[in-house]
mmCIF file with all atom_site columns, C-alpha atoms in Angstrom:
data_model
loop_
_atom_site.group_PDB
_atom_site.id
_atom_site.type_symbol
_atom_site.label_atom_id
_atom_site.label_alt_id
_atom_site.label_comp_id
_atom_site.label_asym_id
_atom_site.label_entity_id
_atom_site.label_seq_id
_atom_site.pdbx_PDB_ins_code
_atom_site.Cartn_x
_atom_site.Cartn_y
_atom_site.Cartn_z
_atom_site.occupancy
_atom_site.B_iso_or_equiv
_atom_site.pdbx_formal_charge
_atom_site.auth_seq_id
_atom_site.auth_comp_id
_atom_site.auth_asym_id
_atom_site.auth_atom_id
_atom_site.pdbx_PDB_model_num
ATOM 1   C CA . PRO A 1 1   ? 21.904 38.034 10.517 1.00 0.00 ? 1   PRO A CA 1
ATOM 2   C CA . ALA A 1 2   ? 24.319 40.241 12.444 1.00 0.00 ? 2   ALA A CA 1
ATOM 3   C CA . PHE A 1 3   ? 24.511 37.714 15.277 1.00 0.00 ? 3   PHE A CA 1
ATOM 4   C CA . GLN A 1 4   ? 24.376 33.945 15.082 1.00 0.00 ? 4   GLN A CA 1
ATOM 5   C CA . VAL A 1 5   ? 20.950 32.658 15.970 1.00 0.00 ? 5   VAL A CA 1
ATOM 6   C CA . SER A 1 6   ? 20.179 29.302 17.528 1.00 0.00 ? 6   SER A CA 1
ATOM 7   C CA . GLY A 1 7   ? 18.387 26.776 15.375 1.00 0.00 ? 7   GLY A CA 1
ATOM 8   C CA . PRO A 1 8   ? 18.166 26.233 11.634 1.00 0.00 ? 8   PRO A CA 1
ATOM 9   C CA . ARG A 1 9   ? 18.193 29.218 9.306  1.00 0.00 ? 9   ARG A CA 1
ATOM 10  C CA . GLU A 1 10  ? 14.903 28.351 7.634  1.00 0.00 ? 10  GLU A CA 1
ATOM 11  C CA . ILE A 1 11  ? 13.012 26.008 9.916  1.00 0.00 ? 11  ILE A CA 1
ATOM 12  C CA . ASN A 1 12  ? 10.118 25.425 7.495  1.00 0.00 ? 12  ASN A CA 1
ATOM 13  C CA . ASN A 1 13  ? 12.309 24.519 4.502  1.00 0.00 ? 13  ASN A CA 1
ATOM 14  C CA . SER A 1 14  ? 12.937 20.766 4.494  1.00 0.00 ? 14  SER A CA 1
ATOM 15  C CA . PHE A 1 15  ? 15.973 21.110 2.209  1.00 0.00 ? 15  PHE A CA 1
ATOM 16  C CA . GLY A 1 16  ? 17.780 23.573 4.450  1.00 0.00 ? 16  GLY A CA 1
ATOM 17  C CA . GLY A 1 17  ? 17.223 26.861 2.644  1.00 0.00 ? 17  GLY A CA 1
ATOM 18  C CA . ASP A 1 18  ? 20.069 29.109 1.530  1.00 0.00 ? 18  ASP A CA 1
ATOM 19  C CA . PRO A 1 19  ? 22.749 28.312 0.551  1.00 0.00 ? 19  PRO A CA 1
ATOM 20  C CA . GLY A 1 20  ? 20.999 25.808 -1.680 1.00 0.00 ? 20  GLY A CA 1
ATOM 21  C CA . TYR A 1 21  ? 23.407 22.876 -1.496 1.00 0.00 ? 21  TYR A CA 1
ATOM 22  C CA . PHE A 1 22  ? 20.639 20.396 -2.305 1.00 0.00 ? 22  PHE A CA 1
ATOM 23  C CA . ARG A 1 23  ? 18.787 22.537 -4.846 1.00 0.00 ? 23  ARG A CA 1
ATOM 24  C CA . GLU A 1 24  ? 21.934 23.507 -6.794 1.00 0.00 ? 24  GLU A CA 1
ATOM 25  C CA . GLY A 1 25  ? 23.326 19.979 -7.024 1.00 0.00 ? 25  GLY A CA 1
ATOM 26  C CA . PHE A 1 26  ? 26.346 20.364 -4.758 1.00 0.00 ? 26  PHE A CA 1
ATOM 27  C CA . LEU A 1 27  ? 25.246 17.544 -2.456 1.00 0.00 ? 27  LEU A CA 1
ATOM 28  C CA . ALA A 1 28  ? 24.773 15.164 -5.382 1.00 0.00 ? 28  ALA A CA 1
ATOM 29  C CA . LEU A 1 29  ? 28.288 15.906 -6.627 1.00 0.00 ? 29  LEU A CA 1
ATOM 30  C CA . GLN A 1 30  ? 29.745 15.556 -3.152 1.00 0.00 ? 30  GLN A CA 1
ATOM 31  C CA . HIS A 1 31  ? 27.907 12.263 -2.633 1.00 0.00 ? 31  HIS A CA 1
ATOM 32  C CA . ALA A 1 32  ? 29.179 10.880 -5.946 1.00 0.00 ? 32  ALA A CA 1
ATOM 33  C CA . ILE A 1 33  ? 32.790 11.797 -5.120 1.00 0.00 ? 33  ILE A CA 1
ATOM 34  C CA . ASP A 1 34  ? 32.547 10.385 -1.581 1.00 0.00 ? 34  ASP A CA 1
ATOM 35  C CA . ARG A 1 35  ? 30.972 7.196  -2.880 1.00 0.00 ? 35  ARG A CA 1
ATOM 36  C CA . ALA A 1 36  ? 33.737 6.723  -5.465 1.00 0.00 ? 36  ALA A CA 1
ATOM 37  C CA . ILE A 1 37  ? 36.439 7.256  -2.833 1.00 0.00 ? 37  ILE A CA 1
ATOM 38  C CA . ILE A 1 38  ? 34.794 4.815  -0.405 1.00 0.00 ? 38  ILE A CA 1
ATOM 39  C CA . MET A 1 39  ? 34.289 2.180  -3.126 1.00 0.00 ? 39  MET A CA 1
ATOM 40  C CA . ASP A 1 40  ? 37.928 2.514  -4.176 1.00 0.00 ? 40  ASP A CA 1
ATOM 41  C CA . ALA A 1 41  ? 39.243 2.320  -0.611 1.00 0.00 ? 41  ALA A CA 1
ATOM 42  C CA . THR A 1 42  ? 37.064 -0.557 0.605  1.00 0.00 ? 42  THR A CA 1
ATOM 43  C CA . ASN A 1 43  ? 36.525 -2.507 -2.633 1.00 0.00 ? 43  ASN A CA 1
ATOM 44  C CA . GLY A 1 44  ? 32.878 -2.645 -1.796 1.00 0.00 ? 44  GLY A CA 1
ATOM 45  C CA . PHE A 1 45  ? 29.623 -0.796 -2.059 1.00 0.00 ? 45  PHE A CA 1
ATOM 46  C CA . PRO A 1 46  ? 29.077 1.923  0.563  1.00 0.00 ? 46  PRO A CA 1
ATOM 47  C CA . GLN A 1 47  ? 25.978 2.107  2.697  1.00 0.00 ? 47  GLN A CA 1
ATOM 48  C CA . PRO A 1 48  ? 23.145 4.330  1.466  1.00 0.00 ? 48  PRO A CA 1
ATOM 49  C CA . VAL A 1 49  ? 23.254 7.944  2.573  1.00 0.00 ? 49  VAL A CA 1
ATOM 50  C CA . VAL A 1 50  ? 20.261 9.591  4.209  1.00 0.00 ? 50  VAL A CA 1
ATOM 51  C CA . MET A 1 51  ? 20.158 13.372 4.328  1.00 0.00 ? 51  MET A CA 1
ATOM 52  C CA . LYS A 1 52  ? 18.814 14.966 7.507  1.00 0.00 ? 52  LYS A CA 1
ATOM 53  C CA . ARG A 1 53  ? 18.934 18.351 9.083  1.00 0.00 ? 53  ARG A CA 1
ATOM 54  C CA . MET A 1 54  ? 21.619 19.024 11.658 1.00 0.00 ? 54  MET A CA 1
ATOM 55  C CA . PRO A 1 55  ? 20.060 18.448 15.097 1.00 0.00 ? 55  PRO A CA 1
ATOM 56  C CA . TYR A 1 56  ? 19.914 21.437 17.397 1.00 0.00 ? 56  TYR A CA 1
ATOM 57  C CA . PRO A 1 57  ? 19.483 21.503 21.164 1.00 0.00 ? 57  PRO A CA 1
ATOM 58  C CA . LYS A 1 58  ? 16.372 23.019 22.645 1.00 0.00 ? 58  LYS A CA 1
ATOM 59  C CA . PHE A 1 59  ? 16.445 26.805 22.414 1.00 0.00 ? 59  PHE A CA 1
ATOM 60  C CA . ASP A 1 60  ? 15.994 28.700 25.671 1.00 0.00 ? 60  ASP A CA 1
ATOM 61  C CA . LEU A 1 61  ? 15.268 32.394 25.396 1.00 0.00 ? 61  LEU A CA 1
ATOM 62  C CA . ASP A 1 62  ? 17.740 34.100 27.718 1.00 0.00 ? 62  ASP A CA 1
ATOM 63  C CA . GLY A 1 63  ? 17.030 37.781 28.140 1.00 0.00 ? 63  GLY A CA 1
ATOM 64  C CA . PHE A 1 64  ? 20.442 38.424 29.692 1.00 0.00 ? 64  PHE A CA 1
ATOM 65  C CA . ILE A 1 65  ? 22.214 37.624 26.410 1.00 0.00 ? 65  ILE A CA 1
ATOM 66  C CA . TYR A 1 66  ? 20.094 40.140 24.506 1.00 0.00 ? 66  TYR A CA 1
ATOM 67  C CA . VAL A 1 67  ? 20.752 42.830 27.108 1.00 0.00 ? 67  VAL A CA 1
ATOM 68  C CA . ILE A 1 68  ? 24.491 42.194 27.415 1.00 0.00 ? 68  ILE A CA 1
ATOM 69  C CA . GLU A 1 69  ? 25.180 42.044 23.664 1.00 0.00 ? 69  GLU A CA 1
ATOM 70  C CA . ASN A 1 70  ? 24.163 45.708 23.430 1.00 0.00 ? 70  ASN A CA 1
ATOM 71  C CA . THR A 1 71  ? 25.373 46.889 26.830 1.00 0.00 ? 71  THR A CA 1
ATOM 72  C CA . LEU A 1 72  ? 28.827 45.279 27.038 1.00 0.00 ? 72  LEU A CA 1
ATOM 73  C CA . PRO A 1 73  ? 30.374 47.176 24.084 1.00 0.00 ? 73  PRO A CA 1
ATOM 74  C CA . PHE A 1 74  ? 29.094 50.442 25.561 1.00 0.00 ? 74  PHE A CA 1
ATOM 75  C CA . LEU A 1 75  ? 30.562 49.627 28.982 1.00 0.00 ? 75  LEU A CA 1
ATOM 76  C CA . LEU A 1 76  ? 33.920 48.792 27.390 1.00 0.00 ? 76  LEU A CA 1
ATOM 77  C CA . LEU A 1 77  ? 33.808 52.078 25.501 1.00 0.00 ? 77  LEU A CA 1
ATOM 78  C CA . ILE A 1 78  ? 33.134 54.000 28.712 1.00 0.00 ? 78  ILE A CA 1
ATOM 79  C CA . ALA A 1 79  ? 35.972 52.180 30.521 1.00 0.00 ? 79  ALA A CA 1
ATOM 80  C CA . PHE A 1 80  ? 38.517 53.072 27.831 1.00 0.00 ? 80  PHE A CA 1
ATOM 81  C CA . LEU A 1 81  ? 37.128 56.575 27.426 1.00 0.00 ? 81  LEU A CA 1
ATOM 82  C CA . ALA A 1 82  ? 37.646 57.313 31.116 1.00 0.00 ? 82  ALA A CA 1
ATOM 83  C CA . MET A 1 83  ? 41.261 56.166 30.876 1.00 0.00 ? 83  MET A CA 1
ATOM 84  C CA . ASN A 1 84  ? 41.838 58.318 27.797 1.00 0.00 ? 84  ASN A CA 1
ATOM 85  C CA . ILE A 1 85  ? 40.396 61.375 29.501 1.00 0.00 ? 85  ILE A CA 1
ATOM 86  C CA . ASN A 1 86  ? 42.816 60.910 32.408 1.00 0.00 ? 86  ASN A CA 1
ATOM 87  C CA . THR A 1 87  ? 45.745 60.493 29.994 1.00 0.00 ? 87  THR A CA 1
ATOM 88  C CA . VAL A 1 88  ? 44.872 63.661 28.083 1.00 0.00 ? 88  VAL A CA 1
ATOM 89  C CA . ARG A 1 89  ? 44.484 65.549 31.364 1.00 0.00 ? 89  ARG A CA 1
ATOM 90  C CA . ALA A 1 90  ? 47.929 64.397 32.510 1.00 0.00 ? 90  ALA A CA 1
ATOM 91  C CA . VAL A 1 91  ? 49.553 65.396 29.204 1.00 0.00 ? 91  VAL A CA 1
ATOM 92  C CA . VAL A 1 92  ? 47.925 68.836 29.279 1.00 0.00 ? 92  VAL A CA 1
ATOM 93  C CA . THR A 1 93  ? 49.013 69.338 32.902 1.00 0.00 ? 93  THR A CA 1
ATOM 94  C CA . GLU A 1 94  ? 52.578 68.402 31.956 1.00 0.00 ? 94  GLU A CA 1
ATOM 95  C CA . LYS A 1 95  ? 52.546 70.878 29.067 1.00 0.00 ? 95  LYS A CA 1
ATOM 96  C CA . GLU A 1 96  ? 51.164 73.628 31.311 1.00 0.00 ? 96  GLU A CA 1
ATOM 97  C CA . LYS A 1 97  ? 53.863 73.114 33.935 1.00 0.00 ? 97  LYS A CA 1
ATOM 98  C CA . ARG A 1 98  ? 56.571 72.598 31.269 1.00 0.00 ? 98  ARG A CA 1
ATOM 99  C CA . ILE A 1 99  ? 57.845 69.463 32.949 1.00 0.00 ? 99  ILE A CA 1
ATOM 100 C CA . LYS A 1 100 ? 59.356 68.075 29.749 1.00 0.00 ? 100 LYS A CA 1
ATOM 101 C CA . GLU A 1 101 ? 61.508 71.185 29.275 1.00 0.00 ? 101 GLU A CA 1
ATOM 102 C CA . ALA A 1 102 ? 62.659 70.953 32.881 1.00 0.00 ? 102 ALA A CA 1
ATOM 103 C CA . MET A 1 103 ? 63.586 67.314 32.373 1.00 0.00 ? 103 MET A CA 1
ATOM 104 C CA . LYS A 1 104 ? 65.576 68.235 29.233 1.00 0.00 ? 104 LYS A CA 1
ATOM 105 C CA . ILE A 1 105 ? 67.452 70.882 31.193 1.00 0.00 ? 105 ILE A CA 1
ATOM 106 C CA . MET A 1 106 ? 68.329 68.238 33.800 1.00 0.00 ? 106 MET A CA 1
ATOM 107 C CA . GLY A 1 107 ? 69.737 66.018 31.032 1.00 0.00 ? 107 GLY A CA 1
ATOM 108 C CA . LEU A 1 108 ? 66.881 63.577 30.345 1.00 0.00 ? 108 LEU A CA 1
ATOM 109 C CA . SER A 1 109 ? 66.716 62.635 26.682 1.00 0.00 ? 109 SER A CA 1
ATOM 110 C CA . GLY A 1 110 ? 63.449 62.816 24.751 1.00 0.00 ? 110 GLY A CA 1
ATOM 111 C CA . TRP A 1 111 ? 63.123 59.106 24.103 1.00 0.00 ? 111 TRP A CA 1
ATOM 112 C CA . VAL A 1 112 ? 63.419 58.273 27.820 1.00 0.00 ? 112 VAL A CA 1
ATOM 113 C CA . HIS A 1 113 ? 60.649 60.748 28.571 1.00 0.00 ? 113 HIS A CA 1
ATOM 114 C CA . SER A 1 114 ? 58.474 59.175 25.840 1.00 0.00 ? 114 SER A CA 1
ATOM 115 C CA . VAL A 1 115 ? 59.137 55.661 27.155 1.00 0.00 ? 115 VAL A CA 1
ATOM 116 C CA . GLY A 1 116 ? 58.120 56.855 30.623 1.00 0.00 ? 116 GLY A CA 1
ATOM 117 C CA . TRP A 1 117 ? 54.828 58.157 29.239 1.00 0.00 ? 117 TRP A CA 1
ATOM 118 C CA . TYR A 1 118 ? 54.289 54.918 27.324 1.00 0.00 ? 118 TYR A CA 1
ATOM 119 C CA . ILE A 1 119 ? 54.835 52.793 30.447 1.00 0.00 ? 119 ILE A CA 1
ATOM 120 C CA . GLU A 1 120 ? 52.514 55.000 32.487 1.00 0.00 ? 120 GLU A CA 1
ATOM 121 C CA . ILE A 1 121 ? 49.737 54.855 29.881 1.00 0.00 ? 121 ILE A CA 1
ATOM 122 C CA . VAL A 1 122 ? 50.073 51.086 29.459 1.00 0.00 ? 122 VAL A CA 1
ATOM 123 C CA . MET A 1 123 ? 49.862 50.601 33.217 1.00 0.00 ? 123 MET A CA 1
ATOM 124 C CA . ILE A 1 124 ? 46.695 52.699 33.338 1.00 0.00 ? 124 ILE A CA 1
ATOM 125 C CA . MET A 1 125 ? 45.131 51.029 30.279 1.00 0.00 ? 125 MET A CA 1
ATOM 126 C CA . ILE A 1 126 ? 45.804 47.501 31.554 1.00 0.00 ? 126 ILE A CA 1
ATOM 127 C CA . ILE A 1 127 ? 43.069 47.964 34.183 1.00 0.00 ? 127 ILE A CA 1
ATOM 128 C CA . PRO A 1 128 ? 40.072 47.979 31.788 1.00 0.00 ? 128 PRO A CA 1
ATOM 129 C CA . VAL A 1 129 ? 41.691 45.319 29.601 1.00 0.00 ? 129 VAL A CA 1
ATOM 130 C CA . ILE A 1 130 ? 41.770 42.850 32.473 1.00 0.00 ? 130 ILE A CA 1
#
């Protein structure tokens, strides 16, 4: 599934469903290795192992989660899109008024002008990030 769902993957399958750890023999191999390690470490016979499903808490259907998982990405997109539109508008206005050329005539180097733009854009973009 695209999103994690609450509860077991296949609730009607007593062996857990896919991936087939029990069906493909992985659990038997893992049990044999664990048993050998425990017997070696404790010099005794380990307790029998009983396989059960992982317990899950009661599932409550919360409609807010289903609404927000589709709406939140769209709201974030709109927030960043509005900031980008303002940035493009400011750049176009600067080009129309030839502010950069005027700053060069006054002795401002190009990298200082670019750093100024970078700081301004970061300060504007920090609002939707927070």
